[in-house]
Short mmCIF file of N, CA, C and O in Angstrom, two decimals:
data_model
loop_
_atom_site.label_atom_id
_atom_site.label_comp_id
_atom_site.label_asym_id
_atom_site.label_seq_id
_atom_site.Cartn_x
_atom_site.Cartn_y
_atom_site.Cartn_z
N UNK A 1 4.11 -9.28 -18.26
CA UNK A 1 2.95 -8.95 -17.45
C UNK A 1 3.27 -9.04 -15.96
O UNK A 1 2.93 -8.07 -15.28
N UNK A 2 3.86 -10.01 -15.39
CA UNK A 2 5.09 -9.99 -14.28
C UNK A 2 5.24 -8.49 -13.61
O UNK A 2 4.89 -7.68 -12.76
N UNK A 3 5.84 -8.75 -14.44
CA UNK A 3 6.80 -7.16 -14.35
C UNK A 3 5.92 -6.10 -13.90
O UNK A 3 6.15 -5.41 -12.91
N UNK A 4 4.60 -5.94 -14.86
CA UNK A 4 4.14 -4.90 -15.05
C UNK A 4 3.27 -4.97 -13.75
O UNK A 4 2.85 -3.90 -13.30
N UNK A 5 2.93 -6.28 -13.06
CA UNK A 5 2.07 -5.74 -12.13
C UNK A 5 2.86 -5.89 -10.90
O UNK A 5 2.46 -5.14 -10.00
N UNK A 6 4.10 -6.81 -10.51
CA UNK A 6 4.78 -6.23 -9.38
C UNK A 6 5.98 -5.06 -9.35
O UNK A 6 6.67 -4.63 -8.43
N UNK A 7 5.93 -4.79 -10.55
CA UNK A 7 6.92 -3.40 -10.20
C UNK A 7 6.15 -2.07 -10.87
O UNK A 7 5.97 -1.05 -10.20
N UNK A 8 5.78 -2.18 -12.06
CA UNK A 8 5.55 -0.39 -12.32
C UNK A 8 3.96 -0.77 -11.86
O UNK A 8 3.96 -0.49 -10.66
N UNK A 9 3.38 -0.98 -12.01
CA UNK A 9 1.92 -0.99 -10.89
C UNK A 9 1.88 -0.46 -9.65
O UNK A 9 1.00 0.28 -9.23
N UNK A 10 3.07 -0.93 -8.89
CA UNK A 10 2.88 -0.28 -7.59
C UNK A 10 3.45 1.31 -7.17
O UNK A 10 3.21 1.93 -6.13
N UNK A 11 4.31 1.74 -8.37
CA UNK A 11 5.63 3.03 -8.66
C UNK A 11 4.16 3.84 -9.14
O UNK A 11 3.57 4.59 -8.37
N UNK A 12 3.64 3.52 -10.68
CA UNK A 12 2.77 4.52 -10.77
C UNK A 12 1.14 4.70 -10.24
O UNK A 12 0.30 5.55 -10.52
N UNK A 13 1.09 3.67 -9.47
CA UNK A 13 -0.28 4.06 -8.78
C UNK A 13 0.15 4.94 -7.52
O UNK A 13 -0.26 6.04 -7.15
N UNK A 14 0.80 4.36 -7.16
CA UNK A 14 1.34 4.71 -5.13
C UNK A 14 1.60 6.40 -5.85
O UNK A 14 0.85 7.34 -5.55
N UNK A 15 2.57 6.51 -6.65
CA UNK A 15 2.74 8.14 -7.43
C UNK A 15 1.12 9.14 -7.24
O UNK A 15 0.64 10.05 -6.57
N UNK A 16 0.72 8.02 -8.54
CA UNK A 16 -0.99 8.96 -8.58
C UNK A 16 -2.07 8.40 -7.25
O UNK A 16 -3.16 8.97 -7.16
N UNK A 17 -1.84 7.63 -6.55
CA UNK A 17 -2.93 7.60 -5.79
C UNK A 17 -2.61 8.61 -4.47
O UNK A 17 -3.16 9.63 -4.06
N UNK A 18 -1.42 7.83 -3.99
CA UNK A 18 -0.52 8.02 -2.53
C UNK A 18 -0.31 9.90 -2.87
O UNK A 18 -0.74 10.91 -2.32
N UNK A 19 0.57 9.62 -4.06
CA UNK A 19 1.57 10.87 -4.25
C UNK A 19 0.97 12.49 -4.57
O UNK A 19 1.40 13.63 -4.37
N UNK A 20 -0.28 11.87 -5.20
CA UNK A 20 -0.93 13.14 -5.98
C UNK A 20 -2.23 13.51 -5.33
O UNK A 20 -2.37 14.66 -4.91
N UNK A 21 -3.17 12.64 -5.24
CA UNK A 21 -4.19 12.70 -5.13
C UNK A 21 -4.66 12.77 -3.19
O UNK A 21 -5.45 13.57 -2.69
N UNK A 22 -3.94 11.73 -2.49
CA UNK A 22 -4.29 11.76 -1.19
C UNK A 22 -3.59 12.76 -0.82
O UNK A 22 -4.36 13.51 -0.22
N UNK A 23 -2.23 13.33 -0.84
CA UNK A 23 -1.16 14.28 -0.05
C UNK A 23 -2.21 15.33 -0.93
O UNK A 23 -3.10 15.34 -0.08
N UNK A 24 -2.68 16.12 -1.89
CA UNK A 24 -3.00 16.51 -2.24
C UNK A 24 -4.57 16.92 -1.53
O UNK A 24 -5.04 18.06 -1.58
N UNK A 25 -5.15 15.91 -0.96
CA UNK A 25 -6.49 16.16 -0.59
C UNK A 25 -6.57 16.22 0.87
O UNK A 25 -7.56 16.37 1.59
N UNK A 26 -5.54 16.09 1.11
CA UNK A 26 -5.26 15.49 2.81
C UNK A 26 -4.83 17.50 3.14
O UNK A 26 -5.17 17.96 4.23
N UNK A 27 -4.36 18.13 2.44
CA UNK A 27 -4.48 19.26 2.60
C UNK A 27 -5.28 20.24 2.49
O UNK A 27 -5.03 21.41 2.74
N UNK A 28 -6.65 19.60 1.95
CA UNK A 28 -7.81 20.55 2.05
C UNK A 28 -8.74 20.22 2.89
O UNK A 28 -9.51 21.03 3.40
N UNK A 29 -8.72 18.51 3.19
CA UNK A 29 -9.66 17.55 3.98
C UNK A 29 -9.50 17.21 4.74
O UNK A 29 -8.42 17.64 5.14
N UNK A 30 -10.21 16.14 5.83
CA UNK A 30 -9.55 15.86 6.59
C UNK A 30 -8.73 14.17 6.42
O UNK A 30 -9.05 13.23 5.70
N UNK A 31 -7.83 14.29 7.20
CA UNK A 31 -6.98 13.23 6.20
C UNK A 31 -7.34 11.93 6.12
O UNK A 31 -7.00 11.22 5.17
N UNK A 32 -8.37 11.36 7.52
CA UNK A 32 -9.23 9.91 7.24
C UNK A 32 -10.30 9.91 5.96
O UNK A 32 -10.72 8.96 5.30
N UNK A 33 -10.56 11.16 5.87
CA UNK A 33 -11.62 11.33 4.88
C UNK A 33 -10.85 11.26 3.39
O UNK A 33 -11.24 10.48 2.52
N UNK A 34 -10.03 11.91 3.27
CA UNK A 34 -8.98 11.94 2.13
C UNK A 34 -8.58 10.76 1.83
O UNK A 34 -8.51 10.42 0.65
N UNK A 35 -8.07 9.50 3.32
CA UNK A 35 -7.34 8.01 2.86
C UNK A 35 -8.97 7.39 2.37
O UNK A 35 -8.84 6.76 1.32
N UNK A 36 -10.00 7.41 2.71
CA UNK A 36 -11.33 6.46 2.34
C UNK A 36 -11.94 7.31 1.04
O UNK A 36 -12.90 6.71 0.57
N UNK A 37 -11.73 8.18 0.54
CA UNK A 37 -11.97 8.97 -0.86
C UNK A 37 -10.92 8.46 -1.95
O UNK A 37 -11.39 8.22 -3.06
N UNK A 38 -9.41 8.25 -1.73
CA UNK A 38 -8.35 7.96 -2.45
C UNK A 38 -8.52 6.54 -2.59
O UNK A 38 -8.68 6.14 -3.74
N UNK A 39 -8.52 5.46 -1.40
CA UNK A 39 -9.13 4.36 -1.54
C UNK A 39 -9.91 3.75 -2.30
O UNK A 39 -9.57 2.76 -2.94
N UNK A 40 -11.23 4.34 -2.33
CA UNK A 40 -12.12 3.67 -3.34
C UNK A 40 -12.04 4.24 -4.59
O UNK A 40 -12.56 3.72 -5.58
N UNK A 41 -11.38 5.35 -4.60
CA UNK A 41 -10.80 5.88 -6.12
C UNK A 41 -10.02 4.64 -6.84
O UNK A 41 -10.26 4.17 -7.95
N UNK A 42 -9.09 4.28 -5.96
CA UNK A 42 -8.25 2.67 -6.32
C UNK A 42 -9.02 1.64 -6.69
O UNK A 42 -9.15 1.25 -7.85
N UNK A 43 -9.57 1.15 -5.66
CA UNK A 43 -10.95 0.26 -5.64
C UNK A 43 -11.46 0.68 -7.39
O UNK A 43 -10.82 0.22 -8.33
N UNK A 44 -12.23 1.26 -7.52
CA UNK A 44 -12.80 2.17 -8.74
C UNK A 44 -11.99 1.27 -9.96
O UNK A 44 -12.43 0.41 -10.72
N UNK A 45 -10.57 1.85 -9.82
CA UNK A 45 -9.96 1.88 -11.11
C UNK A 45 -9.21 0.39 -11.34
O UNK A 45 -8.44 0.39 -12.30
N UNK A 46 -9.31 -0.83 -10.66
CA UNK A 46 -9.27 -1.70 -10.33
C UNK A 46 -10.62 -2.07 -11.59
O UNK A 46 -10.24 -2.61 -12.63
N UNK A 47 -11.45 -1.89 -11.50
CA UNK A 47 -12.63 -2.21 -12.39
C UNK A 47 -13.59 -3.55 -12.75
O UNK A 47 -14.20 -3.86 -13.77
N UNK A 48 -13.42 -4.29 -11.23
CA UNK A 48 -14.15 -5.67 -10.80
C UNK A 48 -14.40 -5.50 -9.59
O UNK A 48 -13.92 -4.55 -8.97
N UNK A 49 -15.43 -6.68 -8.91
CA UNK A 49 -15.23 -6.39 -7.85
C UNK A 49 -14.91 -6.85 -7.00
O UNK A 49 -15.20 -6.29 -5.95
N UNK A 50 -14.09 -8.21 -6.92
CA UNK A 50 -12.90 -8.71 -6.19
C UNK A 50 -11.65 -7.92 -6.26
O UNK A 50 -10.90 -7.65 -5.33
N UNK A 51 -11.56 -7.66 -7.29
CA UNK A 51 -10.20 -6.73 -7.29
C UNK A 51 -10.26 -5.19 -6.25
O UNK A 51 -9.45 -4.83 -5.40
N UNK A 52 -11.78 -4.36 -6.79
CA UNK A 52 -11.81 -3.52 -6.46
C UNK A 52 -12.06 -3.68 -5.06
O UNK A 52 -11.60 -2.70 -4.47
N UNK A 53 -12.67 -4.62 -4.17
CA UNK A 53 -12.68 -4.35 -2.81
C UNK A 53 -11.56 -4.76 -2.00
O UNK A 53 -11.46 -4.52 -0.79
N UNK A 54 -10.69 -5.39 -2.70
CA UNK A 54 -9.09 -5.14 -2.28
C UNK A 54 -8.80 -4.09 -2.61
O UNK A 54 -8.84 -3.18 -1.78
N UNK A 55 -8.54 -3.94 -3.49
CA UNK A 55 -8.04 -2.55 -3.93
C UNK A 55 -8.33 -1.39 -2.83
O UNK A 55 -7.50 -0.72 -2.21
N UNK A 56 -9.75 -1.34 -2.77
CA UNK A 56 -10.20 -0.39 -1.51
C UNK A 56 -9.65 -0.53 -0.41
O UNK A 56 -9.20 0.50 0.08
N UNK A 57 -9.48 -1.81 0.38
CA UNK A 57 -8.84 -1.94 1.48
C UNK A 57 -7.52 -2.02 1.77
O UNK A 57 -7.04 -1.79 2.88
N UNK A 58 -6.74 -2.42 0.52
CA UNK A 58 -5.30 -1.75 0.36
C UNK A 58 -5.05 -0.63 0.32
O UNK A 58 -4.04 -0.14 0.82
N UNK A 59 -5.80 -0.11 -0.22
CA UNK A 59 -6.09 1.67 -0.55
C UNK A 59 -6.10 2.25 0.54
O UNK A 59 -5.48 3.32 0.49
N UNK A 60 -6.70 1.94 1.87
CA UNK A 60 -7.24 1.71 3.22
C UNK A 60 -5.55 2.29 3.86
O UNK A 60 -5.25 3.41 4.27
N UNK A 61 -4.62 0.99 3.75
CA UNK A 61 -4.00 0.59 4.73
C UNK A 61 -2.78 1.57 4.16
O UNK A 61 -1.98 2.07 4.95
N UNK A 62 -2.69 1.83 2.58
CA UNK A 62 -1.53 2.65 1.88
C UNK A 62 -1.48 3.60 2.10
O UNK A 62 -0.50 4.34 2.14
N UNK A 63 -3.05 3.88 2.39
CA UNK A 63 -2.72 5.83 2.52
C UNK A 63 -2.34 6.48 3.98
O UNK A 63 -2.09 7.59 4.45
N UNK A 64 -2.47 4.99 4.43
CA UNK A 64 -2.14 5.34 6.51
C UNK A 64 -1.06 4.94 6.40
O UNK A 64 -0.61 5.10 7.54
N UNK A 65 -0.25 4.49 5.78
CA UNK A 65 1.05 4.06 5.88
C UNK A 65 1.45 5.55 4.97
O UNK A 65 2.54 5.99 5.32
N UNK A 66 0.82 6.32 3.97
CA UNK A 66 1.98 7.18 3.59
C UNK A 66 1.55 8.48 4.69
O UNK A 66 2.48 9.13 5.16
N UNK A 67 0.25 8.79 5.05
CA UNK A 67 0.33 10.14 6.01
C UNK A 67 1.41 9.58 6.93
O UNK A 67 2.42 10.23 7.20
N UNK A 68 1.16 8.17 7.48
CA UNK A 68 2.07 8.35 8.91
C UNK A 68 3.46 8.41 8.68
O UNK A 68 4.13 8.97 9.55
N UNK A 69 4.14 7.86 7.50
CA UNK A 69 5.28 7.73 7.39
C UNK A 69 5.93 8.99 6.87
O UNK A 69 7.05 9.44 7.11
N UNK A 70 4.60 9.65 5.78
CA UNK A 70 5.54 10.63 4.84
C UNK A 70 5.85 10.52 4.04
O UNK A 70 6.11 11.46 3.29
N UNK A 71 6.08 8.56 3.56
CA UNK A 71 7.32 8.39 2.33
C UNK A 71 6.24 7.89 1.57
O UNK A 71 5.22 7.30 1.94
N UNK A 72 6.60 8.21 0.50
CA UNK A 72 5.92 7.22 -0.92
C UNK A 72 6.65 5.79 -1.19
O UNK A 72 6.28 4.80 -1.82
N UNK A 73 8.04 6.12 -0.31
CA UNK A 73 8.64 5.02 -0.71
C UNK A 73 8.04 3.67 -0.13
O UNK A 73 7.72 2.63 -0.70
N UNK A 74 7.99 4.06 1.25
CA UNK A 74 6.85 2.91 1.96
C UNK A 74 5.69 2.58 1.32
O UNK A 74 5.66 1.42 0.93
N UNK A 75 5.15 2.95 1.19
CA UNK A 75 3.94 2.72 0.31
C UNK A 75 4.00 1.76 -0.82
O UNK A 75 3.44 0.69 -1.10
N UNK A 76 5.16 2.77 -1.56
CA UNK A 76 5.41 1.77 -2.85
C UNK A 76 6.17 0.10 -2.49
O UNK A 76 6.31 -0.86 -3.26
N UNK A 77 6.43 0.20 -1.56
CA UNK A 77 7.45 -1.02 -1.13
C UNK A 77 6.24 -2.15 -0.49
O UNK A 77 6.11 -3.35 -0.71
N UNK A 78 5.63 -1.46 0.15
CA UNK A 78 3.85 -2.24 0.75
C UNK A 78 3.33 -3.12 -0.30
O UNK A 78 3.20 -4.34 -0.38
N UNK A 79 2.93 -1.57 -1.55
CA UNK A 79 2.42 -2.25 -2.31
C UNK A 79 2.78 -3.23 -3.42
O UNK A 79 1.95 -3.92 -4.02
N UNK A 80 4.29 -3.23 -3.67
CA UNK A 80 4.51 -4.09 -4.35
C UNK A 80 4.92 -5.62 -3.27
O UNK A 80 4.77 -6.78 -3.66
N UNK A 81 5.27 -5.36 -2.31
CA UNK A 81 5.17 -6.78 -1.47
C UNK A 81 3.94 -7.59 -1.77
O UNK A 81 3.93 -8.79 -2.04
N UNK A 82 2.57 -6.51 -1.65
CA UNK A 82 1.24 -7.31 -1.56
C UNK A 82 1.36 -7.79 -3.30
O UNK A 82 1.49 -8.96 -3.66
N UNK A 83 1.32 -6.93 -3.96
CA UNK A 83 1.13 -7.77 -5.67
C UNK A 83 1.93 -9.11 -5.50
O UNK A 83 1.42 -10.23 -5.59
N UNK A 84 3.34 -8.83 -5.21
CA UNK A 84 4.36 -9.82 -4.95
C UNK A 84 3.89 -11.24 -4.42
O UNK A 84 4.33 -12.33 -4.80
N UNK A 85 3.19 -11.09 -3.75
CA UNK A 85 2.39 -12.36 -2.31
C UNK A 85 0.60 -12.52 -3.12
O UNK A 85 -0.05 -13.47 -2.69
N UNK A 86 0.15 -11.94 -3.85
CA UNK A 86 -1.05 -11.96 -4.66
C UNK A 86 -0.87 -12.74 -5.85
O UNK A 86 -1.70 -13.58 -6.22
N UNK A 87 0.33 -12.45 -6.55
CA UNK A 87 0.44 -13.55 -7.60
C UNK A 87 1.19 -14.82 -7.35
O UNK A 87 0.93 -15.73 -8.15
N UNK A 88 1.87 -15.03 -6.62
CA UNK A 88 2.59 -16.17 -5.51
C UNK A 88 1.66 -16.64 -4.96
O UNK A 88 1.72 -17.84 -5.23
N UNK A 89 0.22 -16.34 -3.91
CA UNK A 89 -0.61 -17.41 -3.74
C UNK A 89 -1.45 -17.40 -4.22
O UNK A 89 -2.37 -17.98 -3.65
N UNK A 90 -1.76 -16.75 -5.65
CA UNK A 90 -3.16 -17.10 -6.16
C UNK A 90 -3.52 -18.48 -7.02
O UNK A 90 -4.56 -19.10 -7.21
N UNK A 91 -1.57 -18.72 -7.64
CA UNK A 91 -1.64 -20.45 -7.72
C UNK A 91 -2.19 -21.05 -6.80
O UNK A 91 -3.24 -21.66 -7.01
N UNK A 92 -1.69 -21.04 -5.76
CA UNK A 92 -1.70 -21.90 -4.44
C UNK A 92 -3.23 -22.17 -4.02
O UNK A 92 -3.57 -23.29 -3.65
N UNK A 93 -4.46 -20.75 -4.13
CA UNK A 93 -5.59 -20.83 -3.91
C UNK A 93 -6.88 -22.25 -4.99
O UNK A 93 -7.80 -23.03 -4.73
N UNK A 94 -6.09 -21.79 -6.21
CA UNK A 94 -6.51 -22.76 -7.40
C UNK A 94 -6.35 -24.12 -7.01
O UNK A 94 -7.17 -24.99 -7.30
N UNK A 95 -5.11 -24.35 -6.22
CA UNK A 95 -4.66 -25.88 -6.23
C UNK A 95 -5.54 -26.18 -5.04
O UNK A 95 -5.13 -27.31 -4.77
N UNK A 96 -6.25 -25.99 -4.36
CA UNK A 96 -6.77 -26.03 -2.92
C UNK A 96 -8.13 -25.58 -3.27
O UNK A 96 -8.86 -25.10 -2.40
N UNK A 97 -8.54 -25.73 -4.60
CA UNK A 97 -10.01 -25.78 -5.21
C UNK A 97 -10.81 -25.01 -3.86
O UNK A 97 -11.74 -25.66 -3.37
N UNK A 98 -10.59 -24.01 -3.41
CA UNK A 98 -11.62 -23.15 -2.76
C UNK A 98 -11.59 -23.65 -1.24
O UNK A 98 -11.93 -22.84 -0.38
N UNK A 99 -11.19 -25.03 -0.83
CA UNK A 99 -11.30 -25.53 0.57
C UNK A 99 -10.75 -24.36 1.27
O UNK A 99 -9.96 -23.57 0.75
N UNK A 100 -11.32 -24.25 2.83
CA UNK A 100 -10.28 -23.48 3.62
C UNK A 100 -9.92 -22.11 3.57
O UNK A 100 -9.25 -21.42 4.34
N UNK A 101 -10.85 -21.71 1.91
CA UNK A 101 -9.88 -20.23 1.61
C UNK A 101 -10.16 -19.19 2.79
O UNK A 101 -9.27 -18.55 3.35
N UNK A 102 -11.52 -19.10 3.09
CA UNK A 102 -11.60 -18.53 4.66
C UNK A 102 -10.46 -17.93 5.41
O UNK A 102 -9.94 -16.82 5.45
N UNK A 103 -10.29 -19.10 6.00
CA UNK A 103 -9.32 -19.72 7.06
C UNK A 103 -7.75 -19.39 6.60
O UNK A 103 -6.87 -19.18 7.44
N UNK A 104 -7.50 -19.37 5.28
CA UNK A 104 -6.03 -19.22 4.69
C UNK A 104 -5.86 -17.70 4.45
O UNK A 104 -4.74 -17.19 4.36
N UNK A 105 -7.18 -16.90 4.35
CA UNK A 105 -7.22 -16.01 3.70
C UNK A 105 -7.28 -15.22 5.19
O UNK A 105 -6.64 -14.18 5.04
N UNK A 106 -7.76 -15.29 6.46
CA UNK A 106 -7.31 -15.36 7.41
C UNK A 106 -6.34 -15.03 8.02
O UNK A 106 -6.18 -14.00 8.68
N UNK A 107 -5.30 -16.27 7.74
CA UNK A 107 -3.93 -16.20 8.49
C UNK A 107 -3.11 -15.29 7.34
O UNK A 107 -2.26 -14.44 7.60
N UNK A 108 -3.53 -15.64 6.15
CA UNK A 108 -2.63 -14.32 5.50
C UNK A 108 -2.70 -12.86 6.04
O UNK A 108 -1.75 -12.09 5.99
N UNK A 109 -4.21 -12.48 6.69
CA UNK A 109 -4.58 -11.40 6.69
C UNK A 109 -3.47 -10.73 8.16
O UNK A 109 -2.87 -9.67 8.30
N UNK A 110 -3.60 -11.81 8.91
CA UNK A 110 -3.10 -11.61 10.47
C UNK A 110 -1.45 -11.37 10.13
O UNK A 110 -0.71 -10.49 10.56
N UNK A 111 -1.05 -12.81 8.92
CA UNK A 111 0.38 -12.37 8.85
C UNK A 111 1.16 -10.60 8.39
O UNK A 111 2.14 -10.00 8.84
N UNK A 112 -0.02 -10.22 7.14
CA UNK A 112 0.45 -9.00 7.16
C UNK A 112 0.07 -8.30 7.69
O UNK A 112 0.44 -7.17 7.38
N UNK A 113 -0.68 -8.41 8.56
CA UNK A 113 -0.67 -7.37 9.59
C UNK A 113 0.77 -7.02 10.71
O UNK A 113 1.31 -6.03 11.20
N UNK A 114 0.87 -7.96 10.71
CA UNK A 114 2.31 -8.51 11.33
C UNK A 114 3.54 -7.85 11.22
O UNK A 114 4.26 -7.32 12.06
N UNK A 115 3.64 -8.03 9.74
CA UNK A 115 4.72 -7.67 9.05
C UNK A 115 4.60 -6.33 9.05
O UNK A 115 5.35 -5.63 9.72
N UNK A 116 3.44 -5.75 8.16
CA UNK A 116 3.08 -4.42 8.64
C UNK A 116 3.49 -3.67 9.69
O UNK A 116 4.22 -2.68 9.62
N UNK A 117 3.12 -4.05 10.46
CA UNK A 117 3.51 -3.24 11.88
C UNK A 117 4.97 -3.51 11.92
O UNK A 117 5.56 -2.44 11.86
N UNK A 118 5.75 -4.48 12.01
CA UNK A 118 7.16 -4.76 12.19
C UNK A 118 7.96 -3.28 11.34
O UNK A 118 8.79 -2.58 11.92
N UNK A 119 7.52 -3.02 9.92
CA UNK A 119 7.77 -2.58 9.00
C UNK A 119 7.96 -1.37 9.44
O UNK A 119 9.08 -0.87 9.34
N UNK A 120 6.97 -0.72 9.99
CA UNK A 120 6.30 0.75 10.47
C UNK A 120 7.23 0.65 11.01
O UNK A 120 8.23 0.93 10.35
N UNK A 121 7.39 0.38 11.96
CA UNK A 121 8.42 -0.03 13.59
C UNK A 121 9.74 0.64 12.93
O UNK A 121 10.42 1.61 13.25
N UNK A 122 9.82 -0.33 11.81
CA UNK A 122 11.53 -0.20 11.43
C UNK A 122 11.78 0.68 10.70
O UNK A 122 12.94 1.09 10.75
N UNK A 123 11.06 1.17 9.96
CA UNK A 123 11.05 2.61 9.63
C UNK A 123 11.05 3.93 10.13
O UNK A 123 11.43 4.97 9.58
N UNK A 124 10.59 3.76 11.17
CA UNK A 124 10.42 4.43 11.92
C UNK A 124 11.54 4.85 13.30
O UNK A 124 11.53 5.88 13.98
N UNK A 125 12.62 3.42 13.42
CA UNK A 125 13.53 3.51 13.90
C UNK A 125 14.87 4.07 12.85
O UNK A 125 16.09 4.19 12.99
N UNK A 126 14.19 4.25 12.08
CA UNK A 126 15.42 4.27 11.11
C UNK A 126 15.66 5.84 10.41
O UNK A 126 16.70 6.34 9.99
N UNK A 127 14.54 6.30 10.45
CA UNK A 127 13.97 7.91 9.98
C UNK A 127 14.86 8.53 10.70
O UNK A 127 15.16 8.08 11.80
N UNK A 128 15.43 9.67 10.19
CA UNK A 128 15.96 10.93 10.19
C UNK A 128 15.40 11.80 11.04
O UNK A 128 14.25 12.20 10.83
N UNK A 129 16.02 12.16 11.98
CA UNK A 129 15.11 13.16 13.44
C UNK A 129 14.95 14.18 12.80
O UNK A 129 13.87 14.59 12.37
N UNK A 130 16.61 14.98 12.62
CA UNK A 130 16.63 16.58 12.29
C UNK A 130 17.25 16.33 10.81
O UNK A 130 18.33 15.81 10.54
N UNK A 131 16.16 16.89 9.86
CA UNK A 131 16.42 16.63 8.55
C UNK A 131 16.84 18.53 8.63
O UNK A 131 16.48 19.59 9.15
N UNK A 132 17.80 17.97 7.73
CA UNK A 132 18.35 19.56 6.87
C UNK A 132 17.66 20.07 5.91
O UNK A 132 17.44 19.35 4.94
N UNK A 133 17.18 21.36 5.93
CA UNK A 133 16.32 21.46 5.00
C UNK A 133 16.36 22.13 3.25
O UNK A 133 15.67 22.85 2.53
N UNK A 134 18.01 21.13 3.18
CA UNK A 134 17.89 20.96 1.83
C UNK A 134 17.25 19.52 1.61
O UNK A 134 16.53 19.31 0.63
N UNK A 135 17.52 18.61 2.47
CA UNK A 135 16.26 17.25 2.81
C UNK A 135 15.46 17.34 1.85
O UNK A 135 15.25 16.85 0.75
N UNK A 136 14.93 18.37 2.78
CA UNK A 136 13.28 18.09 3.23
C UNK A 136 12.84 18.82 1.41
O UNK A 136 11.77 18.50 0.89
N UNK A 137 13.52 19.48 0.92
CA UNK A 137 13.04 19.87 -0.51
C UNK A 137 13.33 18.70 -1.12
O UNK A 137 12.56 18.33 -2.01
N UNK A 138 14.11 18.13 -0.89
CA UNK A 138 14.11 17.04 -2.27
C UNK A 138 13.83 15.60 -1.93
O UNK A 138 14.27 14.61 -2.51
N UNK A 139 12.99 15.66 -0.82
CA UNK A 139 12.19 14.41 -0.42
C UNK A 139 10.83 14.27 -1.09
O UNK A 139 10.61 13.23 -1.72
N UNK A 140 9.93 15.21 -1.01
CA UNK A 140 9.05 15.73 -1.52
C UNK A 140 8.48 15.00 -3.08
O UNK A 140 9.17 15.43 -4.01
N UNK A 141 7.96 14.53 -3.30
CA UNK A 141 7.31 13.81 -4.51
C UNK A 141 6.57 14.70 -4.93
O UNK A 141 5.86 14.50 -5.92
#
């Protein structure tokens, strides 16, 4: 179960959410409208509603990370960091019987934001100016 929710969870959603459905709608729509439609589609299929209003707001932050970047790979790498850091402190929340969660839930929020941006940054230093456009065909998801 591990497995299933920090690695193929984040490969085949980021695929059908990121890959299919937003790049997909982002070409008929307009593309903020497309990331907050794909979003709560996530949210949605999540099917609670702690889960799902993360879900939505991850949904939020994934689909601005794949228009701006392009890559699914980012995305998928986002989203399995966050599962990654979701089942790693959700012990941690239990042991701390609810005190503080605010406040913890908080500084988590600020840290990935953090990281986030660092991430973008470095990706972005790292991207390919003049792609060849045998590339650019087999980048394409």
């Amino acid at each position: 179960s591990i497995i299933t929710v920090i690695i193929i969870a984040p490969i085949y959603e980021e695929i059908i959410f990121r890959g299919i459905l937003l790049k997909g709608m982002s070409k008929k729509i307009k593309p903020a409208i497309a990331i907050v439609v794909s979003a709560l589609l996530f949210g949605i299929v999540h099917m609670n509603i702690p889960q799902g209003i993360n879900g939505f707001l991850l949904g939020l932050i994934l689909g601005f990370i794949f228009l701006s970047s392009k890559s699914i790979h980012l995305s998928i790498f986002a989203h399995f960091i966050n599962n990654i850091l979701a089942l790693s402190f959700s012990s941690l929340f239990s042991l701390i019987d609810g005190r503080y969660a605010i406040e913890i839930h908080g500084v988590f929020l600020f840290i990935g934001v953090i990281l986030l941006i660092i991430a973008c940054d470095g990706y972005k230093q790292n991207e390919i100016k003049n792609k060849p456009e045998i590339y650019k065909q087999f980048i394409e998801v």
